[in-house]
mmCIF file of C-alpha atoms in Angstrom:
data_model
loop_
_atom_site.group_PDB
_atom_site.id
_atom_site.type_symbol
_atom_site.label_atom_id
_atom_site.label_comp_id
_atom_site.label_asym_id
_atom_site.label_seq_id
_atom_site.Cartn_x
_atom_site.Cartn_y
_atom_site.Cartn_z
ATOM 1 C CA UNK A 1 -14.876 -25.097 -29.966
ATOM 2 C CA UNK A 2 -14.711 -21.734 -27.456
ATOM 3 C CA UNK A 3 -12.889 -24.162 -24.750
ATOM 4 C CA UNK A 4 -10.587 -24.951 -28.069
ATOM 5 C CA UNK A 5 -10.270 -20.872 -28.705
ATOM 6 C CA UNK A 6 -9.463 -20.126 -24.868
ATOM 7 C CA UNK A 7 -7.031 -22.679 -24.565
ATOM 8 C CA UNK A 8 -4.537 -21.296 -27.616
ATOM 9 C CA UNK A 9 -4.840 -17.893 -27.218
ATOM 10 C CA UNK A 10 -3.739 -18.510 -23.935
ATOM 11 C CA UNK A 11 -0.545 -20.940 -24.717
ATOM 12 C CA UNK A 12 -0.121 -18.123 -27.856
ATOM 13 C CA UNK A 13 -0.166 -15.263 -24.757
ATOM 14 C CA UNK A 14 2.295 -16.908 -22.309
ATOM 15 C CA UNK A 15 4.968 -18.555 -25.069
ATOM 16 C CA UNK A 16 5.542 -14.923 -25.733
ATOM 17 C CA UNK A 17 6.975 -13.908 -22.551
ATOM 18 C CA UNK A 18 11.151 -13.296 -22.702
ATOM 19 C CA UNK A 19 13.041 -16.079 -21.447
ATOM 20 C CA UNK A 20 15.176 -14.290 -19.334
ATOM 21 C CA UNK A 21 15.854 -13.673 -15.714
ATOM 22 C CA UNK A 22 13.190 -11.104 -14.348
ATOM 23 C CA UNK A 23 11.387 -10.698 -10.863
ATOM 24 C CA UNK A 24 7.888 -9.981 -10.682
ATOM 25 C CA UNK A 25 6.953 -8.149 -8.106
ATOM 26 C CA UNK A 26 2.841 -8.446 -6.639
ATOM 27 C CA UNK A 27 1.708 -7.065 -3.710
ATOM 28 C CA UNK A 28 -1.587 -8.504 -2.237
ATOM 29 C CA UNK A 29 -3.930 -6.986 0.621
ATOM 30 C CA UNK A 30 -6.066 -9.664 2.817
ATOM 31 C CA UNK A 31 -5.218 -12.593 5.139
ATOM 32 C CA UNK A 32 -1.976 -14.415 5.111
ATOM 33 C CA UNK A 33 -3.783 -16.874 3.079
ATOM 34 C CA UNK A 34 -3.725 -14.453 0.301
ATOM 35 C CA UNK A 35 0.453 -14.613 0.485
ATOM 36 C CA UNK A 36 0.569 -18.186 0.948
ATOM 37 C CA UNK A 37 -1.726 -18.154 -2.241
ATOM 38 C CA UNK A 38 0.753 -16.477 -4.767
ATOM 39 C CA UNK A 39 4.363 -17.924 -3.010
ATOM 40 C CA UNK A 40 2.937 -21.454 -2.875
ATOM 41 C CA UNK A 41 0.807 -22.152 -5.787
ATOM 42 C CA UNK A 42 0.189 -19.549 -8.629
ATOM 43 C CA UNK A 43 3.687 -18.395 -8.055
ATOM 44 C CA UNK A 44 5.231 -21.364 -8.680
ATOM 45 C CA UNK A 45 2.738 -22.612 -11.354
ATOM 46 C CA UNK A 46 4.284 -18.734 -13.391
ATOM 47 C CA UNK A 47 7.724 -19.760 -13.092
ATOM 48 C CA UNK A 48 6.859 -22.849 -14.666
ATOM 49 C CA UNK A 49 5.419 -21.693 -17.863
ATOM 50 C CA UNK A 50 8.283 -18.553 -17.617
ATOM 51 C CA UNK A 51 11.381 -20.423 -17.599
ATOM 52 C CA UNK A 52 13.849 -17.564 -16.083
ATOM 53 C CA UNK A 53 10.706 -15.438 -13.845
ATOM 54 C CA UNK A 54 10.478 -15.430 -10.495
ATOM 55 C CA UNK A 55 7.414 -14.661 -8.413
ATOM 56 C CA UNK A 56 7.765 -12.775 -5.671
ATOM 57 C CA UNK A 57 4.841 -11.962 -3.299
ATOM 58 C CA UNK A 58 4.061 -9.395 -0.724
ATOM 59 C CA UNK A 59 1.386 -9.145 1.911
ATOM 60 C CA UNK A 60 0.147 -5.934 2.893
ATOM 61 C CA UNK A 61 -2.250 -6.799 5.218
ATOM 62 C CA UNK A 62 -5.699 -7.352 5.085
ATOM 63 C CA UNK A 63 -9.061 -5.863 4.812
ATOM 64 C CA UNK A 64 -9.007 -2.365 3.582
ATOM 65 C CA UNK A 65 -5.868 -0.602 5.401
ATOM 66 C CA UNK A 66 -3.660 -3.809 3.655
ATOM 67 C CA UNK A 67 -5.288 -2.288 0.177
ATOM 68 C CA UNK A 68 -4.914 1.308 1.119
ATOM 69 C CA UNK A 69 -0.925 1.117 1.997
ATOM 70 C CA UNK A 70 -1.172 -0.496 -1.817
ATOM 71 C CA UNK A 71 -2.175 2.758 -2.438
ATOM 72 C CA UNK A 72 0.023 5.082 -0.832
ATOM 73 C CA UNK A 73 2.906 3.037 -1.946
ATOM 74 C CA UNK A 74 1.517 3.422 -5.921
ATOM 75 C CA UNK A 75 0.499 7.369 -5.113
ATOM 76 C CA UNK A 76 3.517 8.006 -3.249
ATOM 77 C CA UNK A 77 5.588 7.166 -6.646
ATOM 78 C CA UNK A 78 3.715 8.401 -9.074
ATOM 79 C CA UNK A 79 3.944 12.151 -7.232
ATOM 80 C CA UNK A 80 7.980 11.205 -7.653
ATOM 81 C CA UNK A 81 7.732 10.031 -10.931
ATOM 82 C CA UNK A 82 9.019 6.927 -10.102
ATOM 83 C CA UNK A 83 8.621 3.830 -11.348
ATOM 84 C CA UNK A 84 6.038 1.203 -9.623
ATOM 85 C CA UNK A 85 7.761 -1.143 -7.137
ATOM 86 C CA UNK A 86 4.479 -3.633 -8.046
ATOM 87 C CA UNK A 87 3.914 -5.844 -10.945
ATOM 88 C CA UNK A 88 0.861 -6.702 -9.873
ATOM 89 C CA UNK A 89 -1.419 -5.857 -6.913
ATOM 90 C CA UNK A 90 -4.540 -7.654 -5.092
ATOM 91 C CA UNK A 91 -6.729 -4.815 -3.923
ATOM 92 C CA UNK A 92 -10.597 -4.402 -2.529
ATOM 93 C CA UNK A 93 -12.992 -2.609 -4.200
ATOM 94 C CA UNK A 94 -12.809 0.687 -2.229
ATOM 95 C CA UNK A 95 -9.222 0.968 -3.374
ATOM 96 C CA UNK A 96 -9.256 0.058 -7.007
ATOM 97 C CA UNK A 97 -11.805 2.894 -7.187
ATOM 98 C CA UNK A 98 -9.790 5.063 -5.866
ATOM 99 C CA UNK A 99 -6.855 3.990 -7.329
ATOM 100 C CA UNK A 100 -8.485 4.327 -11.631
ATOM 101 C CA UNK A 101 -9.375 7.949 -10.074
ATOM 102 C CA UNK A 102 -6.034 8.271 -9.252
ATOM 103 C CA UNK A 103 -4.538 7.505 -12.325
ATOM 104 C CA UNK A 104 -2.595 4.411 -10.919
ATOM 105 C CA UNK A 105 -3.626 1.281 -12.972
ATOM 106 C CA UNK A 106 -3.423 0.235 -16.029
ATOM 107 C CA UNK A 107 -6.364 -0.177 -18.798
ATOM 108 C CA UNK A 108 -5.700 -4.234 -19.560
ATOM 109 C CA UNK A 109 -8.307 -6.188 -19.131
ATOM 110 C CA UNK A 110 -9.537 -6.187 -22.699
ATOM 111 C CA UNK A 111 -6.161 -7.391 -23.568
ATOM 112 C CA UNK A 112 -6.420 -10.795 -21.528
ATOM 113 C CA UNK A 113 -7.636 -13.566 -22.972
ATOM 114 C CA UNK A 114 -9.676 -14.554 -20.038
ATOM 115 C CA UNK A 115 -11.021 -10.787 -19.931
ATOM 116 C CA UNK A 116 -14.618 -12.395 -21.689
ATOM 117 C CA UNK A 117 -15.480 -14.522 -19.137
ATOM 118 C CA UNK A 118 -16.245 -12.483 -16.207
ATOM 119 C CA UNK A 119 -19.367 -10.879 -16.667
ATOM 120 C CA UNK A 120 -20.218 -9.721 -13.709
ATOM 121 C CA UNK A 121 -21.071 -6.505 -13.027
ATOM 122 C CA UNK A 122 -18.795 -6.301 -10.428
ATOM 123 C CA UNK A 123 -15.768 -6.143 -13.205
ATOM 124 C CA UNK A 124 -17.105 -2.776 -14.230
ATOM 125 C CA UNK A 125 -18.150 -1.067 -11.110
ATOM 126 C CA UNK A 126 -16.852 -1.196 -7.796
ATOM 127 C CA UNK A 127 -18.628 0.655 -5.715
ATOM 128 C CA UNK A 128 -20.074 3.142 -8.232
ATOM 129 C CA UNK A 129 -17.139 4.004 -9.623
ATOM 130 C CA UNK A 130 -15.898 3.241 -13.236
ATOM 131 C CA UNK A 131 -13.341 0.177 -12.875
ATOM 132 C CA UNK A 132 -14.318 -1.195 -16.778
ATOM 133 C CA UNK A 133 -10.519 -2.678 -18.006
ATOM 134 C CA UNK A 134 -9.107 -1.498 -14.706
ATOM 135 C CA UNK A 135 -9.656 -4.892 -13.160
ATOM 136 C CA UNK A 136 -9.712 -8.558 -13.153
ATOM 137 C CA UNK A 137 -11.685 -10.312 -10.520
ATOM 138 C CA UNK A 138 -9.254 -12.718 -9.137
ATOM 139 C CA UNK A 139 -12.509 -14.414 -6.718
ATOM 140 C CA UNK A 140 -15.900 -13.228 -5.431
ATOM 141 C CA UNK A 141 -17.371 -14.417 -1.804
ATOM 142 C CA UNK A 142 -20.102 -14.536 -1.510
ATOM 143 C CA UNK A 143 -22.885 -14.555 1.257
ATOM 144 C CA UNK A 144 -25.635 -16.292 1.438
ATOM 145 C CA UNK A 145 -28.291 -18.006 4.229
ATOM 146 C CA UNK A 146 -27.558 -20.757 6.093
ATOM 147 C CA UNK A 147 -30.210 -23.566 7.337
ATOM 148 C CA UNK A 148 -30.271 -26.702 9.214
ATOM 149 C CA UNK A 149 -32.589 -28.586 6.584
ATOM 150 C CA UNK A 150 -33.777 -31.611 8.983
ATOM 151 C CA UNK A 151 -35.438 -27.953 11.026
ATOM 152 C CA UNK A 152 -36.140 -25.925 7.816
ATOM 153 C CA UNK A 153 -38.115 -28.712 4.759
ATOM 154 C CA UNK A 154 -38.458 -25.516 2.555
ATOM 155 C CA UNK A 155 -36.411 -22.636 3.083
ATOM 156 C CA UNK A 156 -37.953 -19.197 2.725
ATOM 157 C CA UNK A 157 -37.267 -18.059 -1.327
ATOM 158 C CA UNK A 158 -36.745 -14.306 -0.653
ATOM 159 C CA UNK A 159 -36.654 -11.664 2.275
ATOM 160 C CA UNK A 160 -40.887 -11.115 2.240
ATOM 161 C CA UNK A 161 -41.111 -14.801 2.869
ATOM 162 C CA UNK A 162 -38.518 -14.723 5.193
ATOM 163 C CA UNK A 163 -39.522 -12.002 7.106
ATOM 164 C CA UNK A 164 -42.929 -14.190 7.847
ATOM 165 C CA UNK A 165 -40.933 -16.980 8.936
ATOM 166 C CA UNK A 166 -39.026 -15.021 11.146
ATOM 167 C CA UNK A 167 -42.880 -14.839 12.617
ATOM 168 C CA UNK A 168 -44.026 -17.940 13.177
ATOM 169 C CA UNK A 169 -40.362 -19.012 14.395
ATOM 170 C CA UNK A 170 -39.088 -16.945 16.980
ATOM 171 C CA UNK A 171 -35.299 -17.064 17.988
ATOM 172 C CA UNK A 172 -34.899 -19.685 15.288
ATOM 173 C CA UNK A 173 -33.118 -16.560 13.166
ATOM 174 C CA UNK A 174 -29.869 -15.748 13.950
ATOM 175 C CA UNK A 175 -27.867 -12.854 12.870
ATOM 176 C CA UNK A 176 -24.512 -10.929 14.153
ATOM 177 C CA UNK A 177 -26.275 -6.916 13.431
ATOM 178 C CA UNK A 178 -23.873 -4.976 12.082
ATOM 179 C CA UNK A 179 -21.265 -5.686 15.273
ATOM 180 C CA UNK A 180 -18.209 -8.298 14.566
ATOM 181 C CA UNK A 181 -18.190 -9.085 10.802
ATOM 182 C CA UNK A 182 -20.027 -8.526 7.377
ATOM 183 C CA UNK A 183 -21.864 -11.261 7.330
ATOM 184 C CA UNK A 184 -24.308 -9.143 9.399
ATOM 185 C CA UNK A 185 -24.253 -6.388 7.859
ATOM 186 C CA UNK A 186 -24.346 -8.272 5.313
ATOM 187 C CA UNK A 187 -28.204 -9.239 5.439
ATOM 188 C CA UNK A 188 -29.188 -5.660 6.336
ATOM 189 C CA UNK A 189 -27.735 -4.166 3.334
ATOM 190 C CA UNK A 190 -29.952 -6.812 1.801
ATOM 191 C CA UNK A 191 -32.818 -5.906 3.269
ATOM 192 C CA UNK A 192 -32.645 -2.643 2.499
ATOM 193 C CA UNK A 193 -32.181 -3.292 -0.736
ATOM 194 C CA UNK A 194 -35.455 -5.324 -0.393
ATOM 195 C CA UNK A 195 -37.935 -3.214 1.597
ATOM 196 C CA UNK A 196 -36.138 0.573 0.742
ATOM 197 C CA UNK A 197 -36.612 1.421 -2.721
ATOM 198 C CA UNK A 198 -34.574 1.710 -5.878
ATOM 199 C CA UNK A 199 -31.448 -1.013 -5.342
ATOM 200 C CA UNK A 200 -30.019 -0.023 -8.728
ATOM 201 C CA UNK A 201 -29.156 2.856 -7.242
ATOM 202 C CA UNK A 202 -27.650 2.029 -3.865
ATOM 203 C CA UNK A 203 -24.956 -0.057 -6.179
ATOM 204 C CA UNK A 204 -24.295 2.289 -8.273
ATOM 205 C CA UNK A 205 -25.445 5.853 -7.270
ATOM 206 C CA UNK A 206 -26.236 8.591 -8.301
ATOM 207 C CA UNK A 207 -25.333 9.541 -4.380
ATOM 208 C CA UNK A 208 -28.888 11.441 -2.713
ATOM 209 C CA UNK A 209 -28.017 12.489 0.965
ATOM 210 C CA UNK A 210 -31.703 12.330 1.269
ATOM 211 C CA UNK A 211 -32.698 8.715 0.183
ATOM 212 C CA UNK A 212 -32.120 7.777 3.663
ATOM 213 C CA UNK A 213 -35.089 8.997 4.173
ATOM 214 C CA UNK A 214 -37.126 6.560 2.479
ATOM 215 C CA UNK A 215 -35.880 3.544 4.160
ATOM 216 C CA UNK A 216 -37.554 4.674 7.806
ATOM 217 C CA UNK A 217 -40.311 1.936 6.986
ATOM 218 C CA UNK A 218 -37.994 -1.149 6.071
ATOM 219 C CA UNK A 219 -35.572 0.167 9.527
ATOM 220 C CA UNK A 220 -38.572 0.348 11.260
ATOM 221 C CA UNK A 221 -39.746 -3.500 10.143
ATOM 222 C CA UNK A 222 -36.073 -4.474 10.810
ATOM 223 C CA UNK A 223 -36.036 -3.265 14.184
ATOM 224 C CA UNK A 224 -39.698 -5.497 14.476
ATOM 225 C CA UNK A 225 -37.899 -8.463 12.986
ATOM 226 C CA UNK A 226 -34.925 -8.178 15.353
ATOM 227 C CA UNK A 227 -37.476 -8.768 18.484
ATOM 228 C CA UNK A 228 -37.819 -12.263 16.904
ATOM 229 C CA UNK A 229 -34.420 -13.737 16.803
ATOM 230 C CA UNK A 230 -30.872 -13.969 18.547
ATOM 231 C CA UNK A 231 -28.332 -11.590 17.713
ATOM 232 C CA UNK A 232 -25.330 -13.843 17.749
ATOM 233 C CA UNK A 233 -21.632 -12.650 18.258
ATOM 234 C CA UNK A 234 -20.178 -12.172 14.798
ATOM 235 C CA UNK A 235 -19.471 -14.325 11.228
ATOM 236 C CA UNK A 236 -18.264 -17.724 13.357
ATOM 237 C CA UNK A 237 -21.187 -16.962 16.451
ATOM 238 C CA UNK A 238 -23.303 -16.996 13.747
ATOM 239 C CA UNK A 239 -22.150 -20.370 12.818
ATOM 240 C CA UNK A 240 -21.231 -21.258 15.859
ATOM 241 C CA UNK A 241 -24.368 -21.183 17.330
ATOM 242 C CA UNK A 242 -26.059 -22.819 13.844
ATOM 243 C CA UNK A 243 -24.261 -25.835 14.253
ATOM 244 C CA UNK A 244 -24.736 -26.288 18.227
ATOM 245 C CA UNK A 245 -28.191 -26.032 16.720
ATOM 246 C CA UNK A 246 -29.133 -23.153 19.065
ATOM 247 C CA UNK A 247 -30.587 -21.346 15.767
ATOM 248 C CA UNK A 248 -31.900 -22.557 12.470
ATOM 249 C CA UNK A 249 -30.866 -20.480 10.298
ATOM 250 C CA UNK A 250 -28.558 -17.367 9.622
ATOM 251 C CA UNK A 251 -26.255 -15.646 7.270
ATOM 252 C CA UNK A 252 -22.685 -16.865 6.833
ATOM 253 C CA UNK A 253 -19.858 -16.102 4.214
ATOM 254 C CA UNK A 254 -20.289 -18.791 1.738
ATOM 255 C CA UNK A 255 -16.226 -20.192 1.753
ATOM 256 C CA UNK A 256 -16.531 -20.005 5.647
ATOM 257 C CA UNK A 257 -19.645 -21.790 5.532
ATOM 258 C CA UNK A 258 -17.240 -24.426 3.167
ATOM 259 C CA UNK A 259 -14.491 -24.633 5.348
ATOM 260 C CA UNK A 260 -16.217 -25.504 8.837
ATOM 261 C CA UNK A 261 -18.304 -27.967 6.849
ATOM 262 C CA UNK A 262 -15.031 -29.967 6.055
ATOM 263 C CA UNK A 263 -13.429 -29.082 9.080
ATOM 264 C CA UNK A 264 -16.432 -31.379 10.959
ATOM 265 C CA UNK A 265 -17.446 -27.688 12.798
ATOM 266 C CA UNK A 266 -20.891 -28.203 10.882
ATOM 267 C CA UNK A 267 -23.475 -30.719 9.971
ATOM 268 C CA UNK A 268 -22.542 -32.131 6.803
ATOM 269 C CA UNK A 269 -26.206 -32.227 6.000
ATOM 270 C CA UNK A 270 -26.551 -27.738 6.266
ATOM 271 C CA UNK A 271 -27.537 -26.453 3.175
ATOM 272 C CA UNK A 272 -27.598 -22.452 1.976
ATOM 273 C CA UNK A 273 -30.134 -20.606 -0.010
ATOM 274 C CA UNK A 274 -29.282 -17.305 -1.534
ATOM 275 C CA UNK A 275 -32.473 -15.364 -1.478
ATOM 276 C CA UNK A 276 -33.732 -12.990 -3.504
ATOM 277 C CA UNK A 277 -33.882 -10.358 -4.667
ATOM 278 C CA UNK A 278 -30.057 -10.526 -3.736
ATOM 279 C CA UNK A 279 -27.757 -10.938 -0.961
ATOM 280 C CA UNK A 280 -24.159 -8.712 -1.225
ATOM 281 C CA UNK A 281 -20.683 -10.150 -1.911
ATOM 282 C CA UNK A 282 -16.957 -9.313 -2.359
ATOM 283 C CA UNK A 283 -14.115 -9.522 -5.131
ATOM 284 C CA UNK A 284 -10.504 -8.991 -5.137
ATOM 285 C CA UNK A 285 -8.937 -7.869 -7.957
ATOM 286 C CA UNK A 286 -6.140 -7.909 -10.061
ATOM 287 C CA UNK A 287 -4.913 -5.201 -11.237
ATOM 288 C CA UNK A 288 -1.443 -3.559 -12.864
ATOM 289 C CA UNK A 289 0.384 -0.127 -11.492
ATOM 290 C CA UNK A 290 0.118 2.604 -14.129
ATOM 291 C CA UNK A 291 4.110 2.828 -14.033
ATOM 292 C CA UNK A 292 5.277 -1.485 -13.672
ATOM 293 C CA UNK A 293 8.155 -1.371 -16.378
ATOM 294 C CA UNK A 294 6.806 -5.291 -16.599
ATOM 295 C CA UNK A 295 3.018 -4.485 -17.775
ATOM 296 C CA UNK A 296 3.111 -7.453 -20.576
ATOM 297 C CA UNK A 297 4.650 -9.770 -17.994
ATOM 298 C CA UNK A 298 2.193 -8.638 -15.394
ATOM 299 C CA UNK A 299 -0.539 -9.772 -17.840
ATOM 300 C CA UNK A 300 0.540 -12.268 -18.519
ATOM 301 C CA UNK A 301 0.241 -13.243 -14.375
ATOM 302 C CA UNK A 302 -3.284 -12.311 -14.521
ATOM 303 C CA UNK A 303 -4.370 -14.218 -17.322
ATOM 304 C CA UNK A 304 -3.157 -17.066 -16.126
ATOM 305 C CA UNK A 305 -4.217 -16.602 -12.740
ATOM 306 C CA UNK A 306 -8.174 -16.315 -14.258
ATOM 307 C CA UNK A 307 -7.455 -19.516 -17.054
ATOM 308 C CA UNK A 308 -10.798 -21.735 -15.911
ATOM 309 C CA UNK A 309 -8.345 -24.426 -15.101
ATOM 310 C CA UNK A 310 -6.606 -22.036 -12.358
ATOM 311 C CA UNK A 311 -10.179 -20.034 -11.023
ATOM 312 C CA UNK A 312 -11.034 -24.607 -10.823
ATOM 313 C CA UNK A 313 -8.183 -25.933 -8.747
ATOM 314 C CA UNK A 314 -6.521 -22.714 -6.906
ATOM 315 C CA UNK A 315 -10.017 -20.603 -6.253
ATOM 316 C CA UNK A 316 -12.795 -23.207 -6.179
ATOM 317 C CA UNK A 317 -10.843 -26.373 -5.270
ATOM 318 C CA UNK A 318 -8.629 -24.642 -2.516
ATOM 319 C CA UNK A 319 -10.819 -21.839 -1.189
ATOM 320 C CA UNK A 320 -14.088 -22.643 -1.114
ATOM 321 C CA UNK A 321 -14.429 -19.342 -2.938
ATOM 322 C CA UNK A 322 -16.306 -18.437 -5.632
ATOM 323 C CA UNK A 323 -14.497 -17.755 -8.569
ATOM 324 C CA UNK A 324 -13.750 -14.215 -10.414
ATOM 325 C CA UNK A 325 -14.461 -15.527 -13.778
ATOM 326 C CA UNK A 326 -18.034 -16.807 -14.373
ATOM 327 C CA UNK A 327 -18.656 -20.276 -12.771
ATOM 328 C CA UNK A 328 -20.734 -21.379 -16.064
ATOM 329 C CA UNK A 329 -16.407 -21.153 -17.388
ATOM 330 C CA UNK A 330 -15.243 -23.738 -15.180
ATOM 331 C CA UNK A 331 -17.738 -26.852 -15.702
ATOM 332 C CA UNK A 332 -15.481 -29.674 -16.841
ATOM 333 C CA UNK A 333 -13.470 -28.116 -14.818
ATOM 334 C CA UNK A 334 -14.152 -29.318 -11.666
ATOM 335 C CA UNK A 335 -14.824 -33.193 -10.970
ATOM 336 C CA UNK A 336 -18.536 -33.826 -9.711
ATOM 337 C CA UNK A 337 -17.892 -33.828 -6.090
ATOM 338 C CA UNK A 338 -16.416 -30.232 -5.905
ATOM 339 C CA UNK A 339 -18.758 -29.069 -8.575
ATOM 340 C CA UNK A 340 -21.987 -29.991 -5.788
ATOM 341 C CA UNK A 341 -20.363 -28.835 -3.112
ATOM 342 C CA UNK A 342 -19.772 -24.807 -4.106
ATOM 343 C CA UNK A 343 -23.418 -24.568 -7.136
ATOM 344 C CA UNK A 344 -25.382 -27.780 -5.847
ATOM 345 C CA UNK A 345 -27.133 -25.227 -3.254
ATOM 346 C CA UNK A 346 -26.651 -21.718 -5.455
ATOM 347 C CA UNK A 347 -26.212 -22.687 -8.983
ATOM 348 C CA UNK A 348 -24.370 -20.373 -11.716
ATOM 349 C CA UNK A 349 -27.379 -18.570 -12.303
ATOM 350 C CA UNK A 350 -28.970 -18.132 -8.974
ATOM 351 C CA UNK A 351 -25.124 -16.418 -8.586
ATOM 352 C CA UNK A 352 -25.744 -14.170 -10.637
ATOM 353 C CA UNK A 353 -29.253 -13.007 -10.506
ATOM 354 C CA UNK A 354 -29.144 -12.774 -6.540
ATOM 355 C CA UNK A 355 -25.326 -12.047 -5.908
ATOM 356 C CA UNK A 356 -24.944 -8.243 -5.057
ATOM 357 C CA UNK A 357 -22.586 -5.445 -4.963
ATOM 358 C CA UNK A 358 -22.118 -3.828 -1.509
ATOM 359 C CA UNK A 359 -23.762 -0.408 -1.766
ATOM 360 C CA UNK A 360 -21.223 2.592 -2.479
ATOM 361 C CA UNK A 361 -19.306 3.941 0.207
ATOM 362 C CA UNK A 362 -21.998 6.803 0.723
ATOM 363 C CA UNK A 363 -25.250 4.928 1.139
ATOM 364 C CA UNK A 364 -23.570 2.174 3.002
ATOM 365 C CA UNK A 365 -22.446 4.217 5.807
ATOM 366 C CA UNK A 366 -25.656 5.761 5.686
ATOM 367 C CA UNK A 367 -27.062 2.552 6.092
ATOM 368 C CA UNK A 368 -24.588 1.526 9.402
ATOM 369 C CA UNK A 369 -25.580 5.071 10.967
ATOM 370 C CA UNK A 370 -29.345 4.421 10.162
ATOM 371 C CA UNK A 371 -29.036 1.375 12.030
ATOM 372 C CA UNK A 372 -27.460 2.427 14.684
ATOM 373 C CA UNK A 373 -30.122 5.265 15.045
ATOM 374 C CA UNK A 374 -33.588 3.454 14.426
ATOM 375 C CA UNK A 375 -32.760 -0.399 14.836
ATOM 376 C CA UNK A 376 -30.138 -1.211 17.551
ATOM 377 C CA UNK A 377 -31.358 1.696 20.144
#
C-alpha cells in the first residue's frame, strides 16, 4: 500500500508540469561522472516524462572547490538582486551549510513525495548546520574496512577489537594516515569517535576548543597502533596492497571497493565490515537556489532523482553508491545480485546505525592538526 501511494504521489507530481518549452539548468560539483550521470541518464529520463523540457548540466569541478564556485555564483546573484542562473544544484556538505546560512537555498524537501523516504541524520544536519528541508541527499558515499576472508575468518566487530587484532597481527592492517585520500582520514575520525569522548558532539557540536585536550590518550594509542600497521600511499594504494596480498585489511571507500572488484582489480572474495561504533561517509545534496524562477520544475526533477526506481538503477547499479533515500525503500527495486553486492556485507540496518557523518569543521580540523603533532611525528 505504501509503495502504491508513493507511486501515485510521484505520478501526480509529474503530471502537473507544463508542456511548454523550458530549460532546467543543473549545476553540479564533483567529478565528470556527476555531469555525465545527469547528461546521459537523469536528464533524458526527466525530459521523457516532461515533454518540452530540456535539462542542461554543467560541472563546476571536483571536491569542496566545485561547491564553492556554486556558492560564489549564487551569492553574487543575490547581492545583485538577480535571478539565479541555476535551477538545481548538487553540492557537498560543507557548502550546503554555508548556503543555508546565507539564505541562498529554498526550503523544499517537505513538499516532495520522496521527502519522507530519508531519515538519516545527514538529511537534517550538515557538519553541524541545521539544513532540515533545504537539501535532499543524492547519494551517500561510505567508508568501511575491507578484508581478505582467506586470511581473516572472523574480522573485528569494532575499533577496540581491531586494536587488539593489529597487536597480534602486525603489518597486516594498512591505511594512508591523513595523506593521499579521505579513507585514512575517515579511519582516524572514527578512531577519535570510538576512543576520544562524545561522538555526537563531534558530529553536531557545539564546538569547544578545549575538547581536543581530551583526545591525548586516544592519539597516543593511535601512535602506538601505527607502529604495527602499514601506511599506504592513499585510497587507491590501500586497495592495491589488498589486491597484492601485502596487507589483509584496511579502510576503503565502498564505491571504489566495488568498482575495483568489478574491474577485476581485487579478488572476488574480498569483503567489507562496517565496524562499531561507526565510520564516516558523506552525501552529495540536491538543492534549489532561492532565486530560481523554476522552483516547481526543479522540485519535480529532484523528486524523480530521489524516487526508489531511479535511486536503484542510477545510484546503486551504475555507480555503486549507497542511495540518498533510506536503503529499505529499494527492496524489490534491485535484482538479488545487485542487492547482495551492496548490502550483503553491510545491510541497511547496519548502515543506518554505523554510517556516521564526518565531524563538524572545527573538530575536523582539530583532529587533523592533532594527528600531525602527536601521531605522525
